[in-house]
CSV table of C-alpha atoms and ligand atoms in Angstrom, one decimal:
chain,number,residue,atom,x,y,z
A,1,UNK,CA,13.4,34.1,0.4
A,2,UNK,CA,11.4,31.4,2.2
A,3,UNK,CA,8.3,32.4,4.2
A,4,UNK,CA,9.6,32.4,7.9
A,5,UNK,CA,7.0,29.8,8.8
A,6,UNK,CA,8.8,27.3,6.6
A,7,UNK,CA,12.1,27.8,8.2
A,8,UNK,CA,12.7,25.1,10.7
A,9,UNK,CA,15.0,25.5,13.8
A,10,UNK,CA,17.6,22.8,13.8
A,11,UNK,CA,18.4,22.9,10.1
A,12,UNK,CA,22.1,23.8,9.8
A,13,UNK,CA,21.3,25.4,6.4
A,14,UNK,CA,17.8,26.8,5.6
A,15,UNK,CA,15.6,23.9,4.8
A,16,UNK,CA,11.9,23.2,4.2
A,17,UNK,CA,9.7,22.0,6.9
A,18,UNK,CA,8.8,18.4,6.4
A,19,UNK,CA,5.5,17.9,4.6
A,20,UNK,CA,3.5,15.9,7.1
A,21,UNK,CA,0.1,15.7,5.5
A,22,UNK,CA,-1.6,15.6,2.1
A,23,UNK,CA,-4.1,13.7,0.0
A,24,UNK,CA,-4.2,11.5,-3.0
A,25,UNK,CA,-7.0,10.3,-5.3
A,26,UNK,CA,-7.7,6.8,-6.3
A,27,UNK,CA,-9.9,5.2,-9.0
A,28,UNK,CA,-11.1,1.7,-9.3
A,29,UNK,CA,-12.4,0.7,-12.7
A,30,UNK,CA,-13.2,-2.7,-14.3
A,31,UNK,CA,-12.6,-1.8,-17.9
A,32,UNK,CA,-14.3,-4.9,-19.5
A,33,UNK,CA,-11.3,-5.7,-21.6
A,34,UNK,CA,-12.0,-9.3,-22.5
A,35,UNK,CA,-11.7,-10.0,-26.2
A,36,UNK,CA,-14.9,-9.2,-28.1
A,37,UNK,CA,-17.4,-10.7,-28.3
A,38,UNK,CA,-16.7,-12.3,-24.8
A,39,UNK,CA,-16.5,-8.8,-23.2
A,40,UNK,CA,-19.6,-7.4,-21.6
A,41,UNK,CA,-18.6,-4.0,-23.1
A,42,UNK,CA,-17.2,-2.7,-26.4
A,43,UNK,CA,-13.6,-2.4,-25.4
A,44,UNK,CA,-12.2,-1.9,-28.9
A,45,UNK,CA,-14.2,1.2,-29.2
A,46,UNK,CA,-14.2,2.3,-25.6
A,47,UNK,CA,-10.7,1.6,-24.3
A,48,UNK,CA,-9.1,4.4,-26.3
A,49,UNK,CA,-11.8,6.7,-24.9
A,50,UNK,CA,-11.0,5.6,-21.3
A,51,UNK,CA,-7.2,6.0,-21.6
A,52,UNK,CA,-7.0,9.9,-21.6
A,53,UNK,CA,-9.5,10.1,-18.7
A,54,UNK,CA,-7.3,8.3,-16.2
A,55,UNK,CA,-4.8,11.1,-15.7
A,56,UNK,CA,-7.0,13.0,-13.2
A,57,UNK,CA,-6.5,10.4,-10.5
A,58,UNK,CA,-3.2,9.7,-8.6
A,59,UNK,CA,-3.5,5.9,-8.3
A,60,UNK,CA,-5.7,4.1,-10.8
A,61,UNK,CA,-6.4,0.4,-10.4
A,62,UNK,CA,-8.1,-1.4,-13.3
A,63,UNK,CA,-9.5,-4.9,-13.6
A,64,UNK,CA,-10.2,-6.9,-16.8
A,65,UNK,CA,-7.4,-5.0,-18.5
A,66,UNK,CA,-6.7,-8.0,-20.8
A,67,UNK,CA,-6.7,-7.6,-24.6
A,68,UNK,CA,-6.8,-3.9,-25.1
A,69,UNK,CA,-4.0,-3.0,-22.7
A,70,UNK,CA,-1.9,-1.0,-25.2
A,71,UNK,CA,-4.9,1.1,-25.9
A,72,UNK,CA,-5.5,1.7,-22.2
A,73,UNK,CA,-2.0,3.0,-21.7
A,74,UNK,CA,-1.6,4.8,-25.0
A,75,UNK,CA,-3.1,8.2,-24.0
A,76,UNK,CA,-2.1,8.0,-20.3
A,77,UNK,CA,0.8,9.8,-18.7
A,78,UNK,CA,1.2,8.3,-15.2
A,79,UNK,CA,4.9,8.0,-14.4
A,80,UNK,CA,4.7,4.5,-12.7
A,81,UNK,CA,2.7,1.8,-14.2
A,82,UNK,CA,2.6,-2.0,-14.0
A,83,UNK,CA,3.4,-4.1,-17.0
A,84,UNK,CA,0.6,-6.2,-18.3
A,85,UNK,CA,0.6,-9.8,-17.1
A,86,UNK,CA,-1.0,-10.8,-20.4
A,87,UNK,CA,-4.2,-11.1,-22.4
A,88,UNK,CA,-7.1,-13.3,-21.2
A,89,UNK,CA,-6.1,-16.9,-20.6
A,90,UNK,CA,-2.7,-15.7,-19.4
A,91,UNK,CA,-3.1,-12.6,-17.4
A,92,UNK,CA,-5.0,-11.4,-14.3
A,93,UNK,CA,-6.3,-8.3,-15.9
A,94,UNK,CA,-5.0,-6.3,-13.0
A,95,UNK,CA,-2.9,-3.1,-13.5
A,96,UNK,CA,-2.0,0.0,-11.6
A,97,UNK,CA,-1.2,3.4,-13.0
A,98,UNK,CA,0.3,5.7,-10.4
A,99,UNK,CA,1.8,9.2,-9.9
A,100,UNK,CA,4.0,7.8,-7.1
A,101,UNK,CA,6.8,5.2,-7.2
A,102,UNK,CA,6.2,1.8,-5.8
A,103,UNK,CA,8.3,-1.3,-4.7
A,104,UNK,CA,7.7,-5.0,-4.1
A,105,UNK,CA,5.0,-5.5,-6.7
A,106,UNK,CA,3.6,-9.1,-6.4
A,107,UNK,CA,0.9,-10.7,-8.4
A,108,UNK,CA,-0.9,-13.5,-6.6
A,109,UNK,CA,-3.3,-16.0,-8.2
A,110,UNK,CA,-6.3,-17.1,-6.2
A,111,UNK,CA,-6.2,-20.6,-4.9
A,112,UNK,CA,-9.8,-21.2,-5.6
A,113,UNK,CA,-12.1,-20.4,-8.6
A,114,UNK,CA,-15.5,-21.7,-9.7
A,115,UNK,CA,-16.0,-22.7,-13.3
A,116,UNK,CA,-19.2,-20.6,-13.6
A,117,UNK,CA,-18.7,-17.2,-15.5
A,118,UNK,CA,-15.4,-18.6,-17.0
A,119,UNK,CA,-13.6,-17.6,-13.8
A,120,UNK,CA,-11.0,-20.5,-14.1
A,121,UNK,CA,-10.1,-19.7,-17.7
A,122,UNK,CA,-7.6,-17.0,-16.7
A,123,UNK,CA,-5.5,-16.6,-13.5
A,124,UNK,CA,-7.5,-13.9,-11.6
A,125,UNK,CA,-6.2,-12.9,-8.2
A,126,UNK,CA,-4.8,-9.8,-6.5
A,127,UNK,CA,-1.7,-7.5,-6.6
A,128,UNK,CA,0.3,-6.0,-3.8
A,129,UNK,CA,2.6,-3.0,-3.9
A,130,UNK,CA,4.2,-0.5,-1.5
A,131,UNK,CA,3.7,2.9,-2.8
A,132,UNK,CA,5.6,6.1,-1.6
A,133,UNK,CA,3.0,8.8,-1.7
A,134,UNK,CA,5.4,11.3,0.0
A,135,UNK,CA,8.4,11.1,2.3
A,136,UNK,CA,7.4,8.9,5.2
A,137,UNK,CA,3.9,8.1,3.6
A,138,UNK,CA,4.4,4.6,2.5
A,139,UNK,CA,1.1,2.9,1.8
A,140,UNK,CA,0.4,-0.7,1.0
A,141,UNK,CA,-2.0,-0.9,-2.0
A,142,UNK,CA,-3.9,-3.9,-3.1
A,143,UNK,CA,-5.9,-4.4,-6.3
A,144,UNK,CA,-8.2,-7.4,-6.8
A,145,UNK,CA,-10.7,-9.1,-9.0
A,146,UNK,CA,-12.6,-11.8,-7.1
A,147,UNK,CA,-14.5,-14.7,-8.6
A,148,UNK,CA,-17.8,-13.7,-10.4
A,149,UNK,CA,-21.3,-15.3,-10.4
A,150,UNK,CA,-24.0,-16.0,-8.0
A,151,UNK,CA,-24.0,-19.8,-7.6
A,152,UNK,CA,-23.0,-21.4,-4.3
A,153,UNK,CA,-19.7,-22.4,-5.9
A,154,UNK,CA,-19.0,-18.7,-6.7
A,155,UNK,CA,-19.9,-17.5,-3.3
A,156,UNK,CA,-17.6,-20.1,-1.7
A,157,UNK,CA,-14.8,-19.1,-4.1
A,158,UNK,CA,-15.2,-15.5,-3.1
A,159,UNK,CA,-15.0,-16.4,0.6
A,160,UNK,CA,-11.7,-18.2,-0.2
A,161,UNK,CA,-10.5,-15.3,-2.4
A,162,UNK,CA,-10.9,-12.6,0.2
A,163,UNK,CA,-9.6,-14.8,3.0
A,164,UNK,CA,-6.6,-15.5,0.9
A,165,UNK,CA,-6.0,-11.7,0.4
A,166,UNK,CA,-6.5,-11.1,4.2
A,167,UNK,CA,-4.0,-13.9,5.1
A,168,UNK,CA,-1.4,-12.4,2.7
A,169,UNK,CA,-1.8,-8.9,4.1
A,170,UNK,CA,-1.6,-10.1,7.7
A,171,UNK,CA,1.9,-11.1,6.7
A,172,UNK,CA,3.0,-8.5,4.3
A,173,UNK,CA,1.3,-5.4,5.6
A,174,UNK,CA,2.0,-5.8,9.4
A,175,UNK,CA,1.6,-2.4,10.9
A,176,UNK,CA,1.4,-0.7,7.5
A,177,UNK,CA,-1.4,1.5,6.3
A,178,UNK,CA,-3.5,-0.3,3.7
A,179,UNK,CA,-5.7,0.7,0.8
A,180,UNK,CA,-7.5,-2.2,-1.0
A,181,UNK,CA,-9.7,-1.4,-4.0
A,182,UNK,CA,-11.0,-3.3,-6.9
A,183,UNK,CA,-13.8,-5.6,-8.1
A,184,UNK,CA,-14.7,-7.8,-5.2
A,185,UNK,CA,-17.8,-9.2,-7.1
A,186,UNK,CA,-19.3,-9.2,-3.5
A,187,UNK,CA,-22.2,-7.6,-2.0
A,188,UNK,CA,-23.1,-7.4,1.7
A,189,UNK,CA,-26.5,-8.9,1.0
A,190,UNK,CA,-24.9,-12.1,-0.5
A,191,UNK,CA,-21.2,-12.2,0.5
A,192,UNK,CA,-21.2,-10.9,4.0
A,193,UNK,CA,-18.8,-13.5,5.2
A,194,UNK,CA,-16.4,-12.9,2.3
A,195,UNK,CA,-16.3,-9.2,2.9
A,196,UNK,CA,-15.9,-9.7,6.7
A,197,UNK,CA,-12.8,-11.7,6.1
A,198,UNK,CA,-11.3,-8.4,4.9
A,199,UNK,CA,-13.1,-6.1,7.4
A,200,UNK,CA,-12.4,-8.3,10.5
A,201,UNK,CA,-9.1,-10.0,9.3
A,202,UNK,CA,-7.4,-6.8,8.5
A,203,UNK,CA,-9.3,-4.2,10.5
A,204,UNK,CA,-9.9,-2.2,7.3
A,205,UNK,CA,-13.0,0.0,6.8
A,206,UNK,CA,-15.2,0.0,3.7
A,207,UNK,CA,-15.1,3.6,2.5
A,208,UNK,CA,-18.7,3.3,1.1
A,209,UNK,CA,-20.1,2.0,4.3
A,210,UNK,CA,-18.4,4.7,6.3
A,211,UNK,CA,-19.0,7.7,4.0
A,212,UNK,CA,-22.4,6.9,2.4
A,213,UNK,CA,-24.1,4.6,4.9
A,214,UNK,CA,-23.0,6.0,8.2
A,215,UNK,CA,-21.3,2.7,9.2
A,216,UNK,CA,-24.3,0.6,8.5
A,217,UNK,CA,-23.9,-2.5,6.3
A,218,UNK,CA,-26.7,-3.8,4.1
A,219,UNK,CA,-28.3,-6.8,5.8
A,220,UNK,CA,-27.1,-10.2,4.8
A,221,UNK,CA,-29.9,-12.1,3.0
A,222,UNK,CA,-31.9,-8.9,2.1
A,223,UNK,CA,-32.5,-8.1,-1.6
A,224,UNK,CA,-29.5,-6.6,-3.4
A,225,UNK,CA,-29.6,-2.8,-3.7
A,226,UNK,CA,-27.9,-3.0,-7.0
A,227,UNK,CA,-27.3,-0.1,-9.3
A,228,UNK,CA,-28.9,0.2,-12.8
A,229,UNK,CA,-26.6,-0.4,-15.7
A,230,UNK,CA,-26.5,3.3,-16.4
A,231,UNK,CA,-27.8,6.5,-15.0
A,232,UNK,CA,-29.8,9.1,-17.0
A,233,UNK,CA,-28.0,12.4,-17.5
A,234,UNK,CA,-28.5,14.7,-14.6
A,235,UNK,CA,-28.9,12.0,-12.0
A,236,UNK,CA,-27.5,13.5,-8.7
A,237,UNK,CA,-24.3,11.9,-7.2
A,238,UNK,CA,-26.1,11.1,-4.0
A,239,UNK,CA,-28.4,8.8,-6.0
A,240,UNK,CA,-25.6,7.2,-8.0
A,241,UNK,CA,-23.6,6.5,-4.9
A,242,UNK,CA,-26.5,5.2,-2.8
A,243,UNK,CA,-26.7,1.8,-4.6
A,244,UNK,CA,-24.2,-1.0,-3.8
A,245,UNK,CA,-21.6,-1.8,-6.4
A,246,UNK,CA,-19.4,-4.8,-6.2
A,247,UNK,CA,-16.4,-2.5,-6.8
A,248,UNK,CA,-15.2,-1.5,-3.3
A,249,UNK,CA,-12.6,0.4,-1.4
A,250,UNK,CA,-11.2,-0.3,2.0
A,251,UNK,CA,-8.7,1.7,4.0
A,252,UNK,CA,-6.7,1.2,7.3
A,253,UNK,CA,-4.2,3.5,9.2
A,254,UNK,CA,-1.0,2.6,10.8
A,255,UNK,CA,0.9,3.9,13.9
A,256,UNK,CA,3.0,5.9,11.5
A,257,UNK,CA,0.4,7.1,8.9
A,258,UNK,CA,-3.2,8.0,9.5
A,259,UNK,CA,-5.5,7.5,6.4
A,260,UNK,CA,-9.0,8.9,6.2
A,261,UNK,CA,-11.4,9.2,3.4
A,262,UNK,CA,-14.5,11.4,3.5
A,263,UNK,CA,-15.4,11.0,-0.2
A,264,UNK,CA,-16.5,8.2,-2.5
A,265,UNK,CA,-17.7,9.2,-5.9
A,266,UNK,CA,-19.4,7.3,-8.8
A,267,UNK,CA,-17.5,8.8,-11.8
A,268,UNK,CA,-20.2,7.7,-14.3
A,269,UNK,CA,-20.6,11.2,-15.8
A,270,UNK,CA,-16.8,11.6,-16.5
A,271,UNK,CA,-16.7,8.2,-18.3
A,272,UNK,CA,-19.3,8.4,-21.1
A,273,UNK,CA,-19.1,8.1,-24.8
A,274,UNK,CA,-20.4,10.9,-27.1
A,275,UNK,CA,-24.0,9.4,-27.0
A,276,UNK,CA,-23.9,9.5,-23.2
A,277,UNK,CA,-23.4,5.7,-22.8
A,278,UNK,CA,-21.0,4.2,-20.2
A,279,UNK,CA,-17.5,3.0,-21.4
A,280,UNK,CA,-17.7,-0.2,-19.3
A,281,UNK,CA,-20.2,-2.4,-17.7
A,282,UNK,CA,-18.8,-1.3,-14.2
A,283,UNK,CA,-18.9,2.2,-12.8
A,284,UNK,CA,-15.6,3.9,-12.2
A,285,UNK,CA,-15.4,4.7,-8.4
A,286,UNK,CA,-13.1,7.3,-6.9
A,287,UNK,CA,-12.1,8.5,-3.5
A,288,UNK,CA,-9.8,11.1,-2.1
A,289,UNK,CA,-7.7,9.8,0.8
A,290,UNK,CA,-6.1,12.1,3.2
A,291,UNK,CA,-2.8,11.1,4.8
A,292,UNK,CA,-1.1,12.4,7.9
A,293,UNK,CA,2.3,11.4,9.3
A,294,UNK,CA,2.5,10.7,13.0
A,295,UNK,CA,4.7,13.1,15.0
A,296,UNK,CA,5.8,10.2,17.2
A,297,UNK,CA,7.0,7.5,14.7
A,298,UNK,CA,8.1,7.8,11.1
A,299,UNK,CA,9.4,5.5,8.4
A,300,UNK,CA,12.4,6.5,6.4
A,301,UNK,CA,12.9,5.1,2.8
A,302,UNK,CA,14.2,1.5,2.7
A,303,UNK,CA,17.0,0.6,0.5
A,304,UNK,CA,17.9,-2.8,-1.1
A,305,UNK,CA,16.1,-5.5,-2.9
A,306,UNK,CA,12.9,-7.5,-3.0
A,307,UNK,CA,14.1,-10.9,-1.8
A,308,UNK,CA,12.9,-12.8,1.3
A,309,UNK,CA,10.5,-11.8,4.0
A,310,UNK,CA,9.3,-8.4,5.2
A,311,UNK,CA,10.0,-7.3,8.8
A,312,UNK,CA,9.1,-4.2,10.7
A,313,UNK,CA,10.0,-2.9,14.2
A,314,UNK,CA,6.9,-0.7,14.1
A,315,UNK,CA,5.4,-3.4,16.2
A,316,UNK,CA,7.6,-2.3,19.0
A,317,UNK,CA,6.1,1.2,18.9
A,318,UNK,CA,2.6,0.0,18.1
A,319,UNK,CA,2.4,-1.3,21.7
A,320,UNK,CA,1.4,2.1,22.8
A,321,UNK,CA,4.5,4.1,23.7
A,322,UNK,CA,7.6,4.7,21.5
A,323,UNK,CA,10.6,3.2,23.1
A,324,UNK,CA,14.3,4.3,23.0
A,325,UNK,CA,17.2,2.2,21.8
A,326,UNK,CA,19.6,1.4,24.6
A,327,UNK,CA,22.0,-0.7,22.5
A,328,UNK,CA,22.4,-1.7,18.9
A,329,UNK,CA,24.3,-4.8,17.5
A,330,UNK,CA,25.3,-5.3,13.9
A,331,UNK,CA,26.7,-8.4,12.1
A,332,UNK,CA,28.6,-8.1,8.9
A,333,UNK,CA,31.3,-9.4,6.6
A,334,UNK,CA,31.2,-8.9,2.9
A,335,UNK,CA,27.5,-7.7,3.4
A,336,UNK,CA,25.3,-6.9,6.3
A,337,UNK,CA,24.1,-10.0,8.0
A,338,UNK,CA,21.9,-8.7,10.8
A,339,UNK,CA,20.7,-5.8,12.7
A,340,UNK,CA,19.5,-6.0,16.3
A,341,UNK,CA,18.2,-3.3,18.6
A,342,UNK,CA,17.4,-3.4,22.3
A,343,UNK,CA,14.8,-0.9,23.3
A,344,UNK,CA,13.4,0.4,26.6
A,345,UNK,CA,10.0,1.7,27.3
A,346,UNK,CA,9.3,4.5,29.7
A,347,UNK,CA,8.0,2.0,32.2
A,348,UNK,CA,11.5,0.3,32.2
A,349,UNK,CA,10.5,-2.8,30.2
A,350,UNK,CA,13.0,-3.8,27.6
A,351,UNK,CA,12.6,-5.8,24.3
A,352,UNK,CA,15.0,-6.9,21.6
A,353,UNK,CA,14.3,-7.2,17.8
A,354,UNK,CA,16.8,-9.0,15.5
A,355,UNK,CA,16.6,-9.4,11.7
A,356,UNK,CA,18.9,-11.4,9.5
A,357,UNK,CA,21.2,-14.3,10.2
A,358,UNK,CA,24.2,-15.5,12.2
A,359,UNK,CA,26.9,-14.8,9.6
A,360,UNK,CA,29.5,-12.2,9.9
A,361,UNK,CA,31.1,-10.7,13.0
A,362,UNK,CA,29.0,-8.8,15.6
A,363,UNK,CA,29.8,-5.4,17.0
A,364,UNK,CA,27.7,-3.6,19.6
A,365,UNK,CA,27.2,0.1,20.6
A,366,UNK,CA,25.7,0.8,24.0
A,367,UNK,CA,24.1,4.2,24.1
A,368,UNK,CA,24.5,6.7,26.9
A,369,UNK,CA,21.4,8.0,28.7
A,370,UNK,CA,21.2,11.1,26.5
A,371,UNK,CA,22.6,9.6,23.4
A,372,UNK,CA,20.6,8.5,20.3
A,373,UNK,CA,21.1,7.7,16.7
A,374,UNK,CA,20.4,10.5,14.3
A,375,UNK,CA,21.8,9.2,11.1
A,376,UNK,CA,22.1,6.0,9.1
A,377,UNK,CA,24.1,5.3,6.0
A,378,UNK,CA,22.9,2.3,4.0
A,379,UNK,CA,24.8,0.9,1.0
A,380,UNK,CA,23.4,-1.7,-1.4
A,381,UNK,CA,24.8,-3.9,-4.2
A,382,UNK,CA,24.2,-6.8,-6.4
A,383,UNK,CA,24.3,-10.3,-4.9
A,384,UNK,CA,23.0,-13.5,-6.4
A,385,UNK,CA,21.1,-11.7,-9.2
A,386,UNK,CA,19.3,-9.5,-6.8
A,387,UNK,CA,20.0,-6.3,-4.7
A,388,UNK,CA,20.9,-6.7,-1.1
A,389,UNK,CA,22.2,-4.5,1.7
A,390,UNK,CA,26.0,-4.5,1.9
A,391,UNK,CA,26.7,-1.9,4.6
A,392,UNK,CA,25.2,0.1,7.4
A,393,UNK,CA,26.8,2.8,9.5
A,394,UNK,CA,24.8,4.6,12.2
A,395,UNK,CA,25.9,7.8,13.9
A,396,UNK,CA,24.7,9.2,17.2
A,397,UNK,CA,24.2,12.8,18.4
A,398,UNK,CA,27.4,12.4,20.3
A,399,UNK,CA,29.3,11.5,17.2
A,400,UNK,CA,29.8,7.8,17.9
A,401,UNK,CA,29.4,5.4,15.1
A,402,UNK,CA,28.9,1.7,14.5
A,403,UNK,CA,29.2,0.0,11.2
A,404,UNK,CA,29.1,-3.4,9.6
A,405,UNK,CA,29.6,-4.9,6.1
A,406,UNK,CA,31.4,-3.4,3.1
A,407,UNK,CA,30.7,-0.1,1.6
A,408,UNK,CA,29.6,0.2,-2.1
A,409,UNK,CA,29.2,2.9,-4.6
A,410,UNK,CA,25.4,2.9,-4.1
A,411,UNK,CA,24.8,4.6,-0.7
A,412,UNK,CA,22.2,6.7,0.9
A,413,UNK,CA,22.3,8.7,4.1
A,414,UNK,CA,19.2,9.3,6.0
A,415,UNK,CA,18.7,11.7,8.9
A,416,UNK,CA,16.1,12.3,11.5
A,417,UNK,CA,12.9,14.2,10.5
A,418,UNK,CA,13.2,18.0,10.8
A,419,UNK,CA,9.7,18.8,12.2
A,420,UNK,CA,9.2,18.9,15.9
A,421,UNK,CA,8.4,15.5,17.5
A,422,UNK,CA,5.5,14.8,19.8
A,423,UNK,CA,5.7,16.5,23.2
A,424,UNK,CA,8.8,18.4,22.0
A,425,UNK,CA,10.8,15.1,22.1
A,426,UNK,CA,13.9,14.8,19.8
A,427,UNK,CA,13.8,12.2,17.0
A,428,UNK,CA,16.2,9.3,17.0
A,429,UNK,CA,16.4,5.7,15.6
A,430,UNK,CA,13.9,3.3,17.3
A,431,UNK,CA,14.2,0.4,14.9
A,432,UNK,CA,14.3,-0.8,11.3
A,433,UNK,CA,12.0,-2.1,8.6
A,434,UNK,CA,12.8,-4.0,5.4
A,435,UNK,CA,13.3,-7.5,4.2
A,436,UNK,CA,15.6,-10.2,5.5
A,437,UNK,CA,16.4,-13.9,5.3
A,438,UNK,CA,19.9,-15.2,6.3
A,439,UNK,CA,21.1,-11.6,5.5
A,440,UNK,CA,19.6,-8.2,5.4
A,441,UNK,CA,18.1,-7.7,1.9
A,442,UNK,CA,16.4,-4.3,2.4
A,443,UNK,CA,16.7,-1.8,5.2
A,444,UNK,CA,15.1,1.4,6.2
A,445,UNK,CA,15.3,3.4,9.4
A,446,UNK,CA,12.3,4.0,11.8
A,447,UNK,CA,12.5,7.2,13.6
A,448,UNK,CA,10.8,7.9,16.9
A,449,UNK,CA,10.2,11.1,19.0
A,450,UNK,CA,11.2,9.5,22.3
A,451,UNK,CA,14.5,11.2,23.2
B,501,NAG,C1,0.2,13.2,-22.1
B,501,NAG,O1,1.4,13.9,-22.4
B,501,NAG,C2,1.4,14.4,-23.8
B,501,NAG,C3,2.8,14.9,-24.0
B,501,NAG,O2,3.1,15.9,-23.0
B,501,NAG,C4,0.3,15.3,-24.0
B,501,NAG,O3,0.2,15.8,-25.3
B,501,NAG,C5,-1.1,14.7,-23.7
B,501,NAG,O4,-2.1,15.6,-23.8
B,501,NAG,C6,-1.1,14.1,-22.3
B,501,NAG,N1,-2.3,13.3,-22.1
B,501,NAG,C7,-3.1,13.5,-21.1
B,501,NAG,C8,-4.3,12.6,-21.1
B,501,NAG,O5,-2.9,14.4,-20.3
B,502,NAG,C1,5.6,-1.4,29.6
B,502,NAG,O1,5.2,-0.7,28.4
B,502,NAG,C2,5.1,-1.6,27.2
B,502,NAG,C3,4.8,-0.7,26.1
B,502,NAG,O2,3.6,0.1,26.3
B,502,NAG,C4,4.1,-2.7,27.5
B,502,NAG,O3,4.1,-3.6,26.4
B,502,NAG,C5,4.6,-3.5,28.7
B,502,NAG,O4,3.6,-4.5,28.9
B,502,NAG,C6,4.7,-2.6,29.9
B,502,NAG,N1,5.3,-3.3,31.0
B,502,NAG,C7,4.8,-3.3,32.3
B,502,NAG,C8,5.5,-4.1,33.2
B,502,NAG,O5,3.9,-2.6,32.5
């Protein structure tokens, strides 16, 4: 028997209320895994000690995971982990160990490096992935390892590195919540401009600046408030987190998901050897990030492949009010060629968003004034050695349907959220998100409480 408060009106069978908030923990750790004796640590001894300690964090991102990768994963049980990109000289040293599934992993090499500190010897860079923390809670996660060193060439390389990441995220993470964490090799005192290409370019917040420093950045040009290489046993957390590390965490909310973090922790005490010494030459930094779904706009899972460019109609809703669809047009033949919605805002203004190409035959459904789309069936299949969307059928609250493409054996049906929408409004389709080129490659519904 379910507690009464969990039974939601509107479910035809008893069903659980949607989970609309929660939290997840993240860990950023440079594990000093260059081959000995190049490594600044003792990875052959320490990596096996680090491995079983990673399990207490939901999404771990490591840097310098080069030549001891197998040992790092050996005693870890995260369900979703990236494959190594190779040892030093070949790989970026970046990996992610997650309790949540992810899609769209990309490894991107920096355009610029500076020869000092051997930065150009291995292809450092950043990774991007879209992680499903919970239903509706899709979060774009970035890991990075910027150029090291303190020469002018290093400082300029870091400016280029962080600007490159910002430019990428401006395309790939439009209207998405973002968490960026890793080894920036940057300090506000020395690399203010580099850090501000993230802060200003992406409108992210530095968790350490917000939580520990009350929003106040260390002054550019002032002496570095660097941490000692290790802390004596018994050092209070407040002291360990007061100094500035180059390992940093940034977060940003979206219209659909609010992210907040009120903790950042130097995990020094949890990552020590039996003699009390640190397991790497960087500190492990953790944070607990709270997420909350909007009750006005919500992302459903997207279905399909990882080809071509990302798109999102969340931009329609990010304008301030969530619109309603007045008509929808699909083009299809053997597969789904395009989706197009025309929406209307409460002030009467209309807008149209179209994704995909001109192939296939079009068909249109004009919605009546109290009619809205409550269900979408999306089918995918293999096409040109990738996965793409073959079929879409939408169904309205009045039982009307519109479909395009050809059905496959791999279909998913999604329906509107079950929790009550903002201002008591009913949920209906307001747009799509996914990836498209000349056809639709990946497709997910965006639900809005505007009906
Ligand atoms: C990983 O899973 C195995 C098998 O269930 C277990 O023996 C081991 O203790 C787990 N490791 C950690 C670090 O939790
Ligand atoms: C109507 O509302 C939309 C969404 O808030 C806005 O973008 C648009 O400028 C408004 N149009 C007028 C004429 O006020």
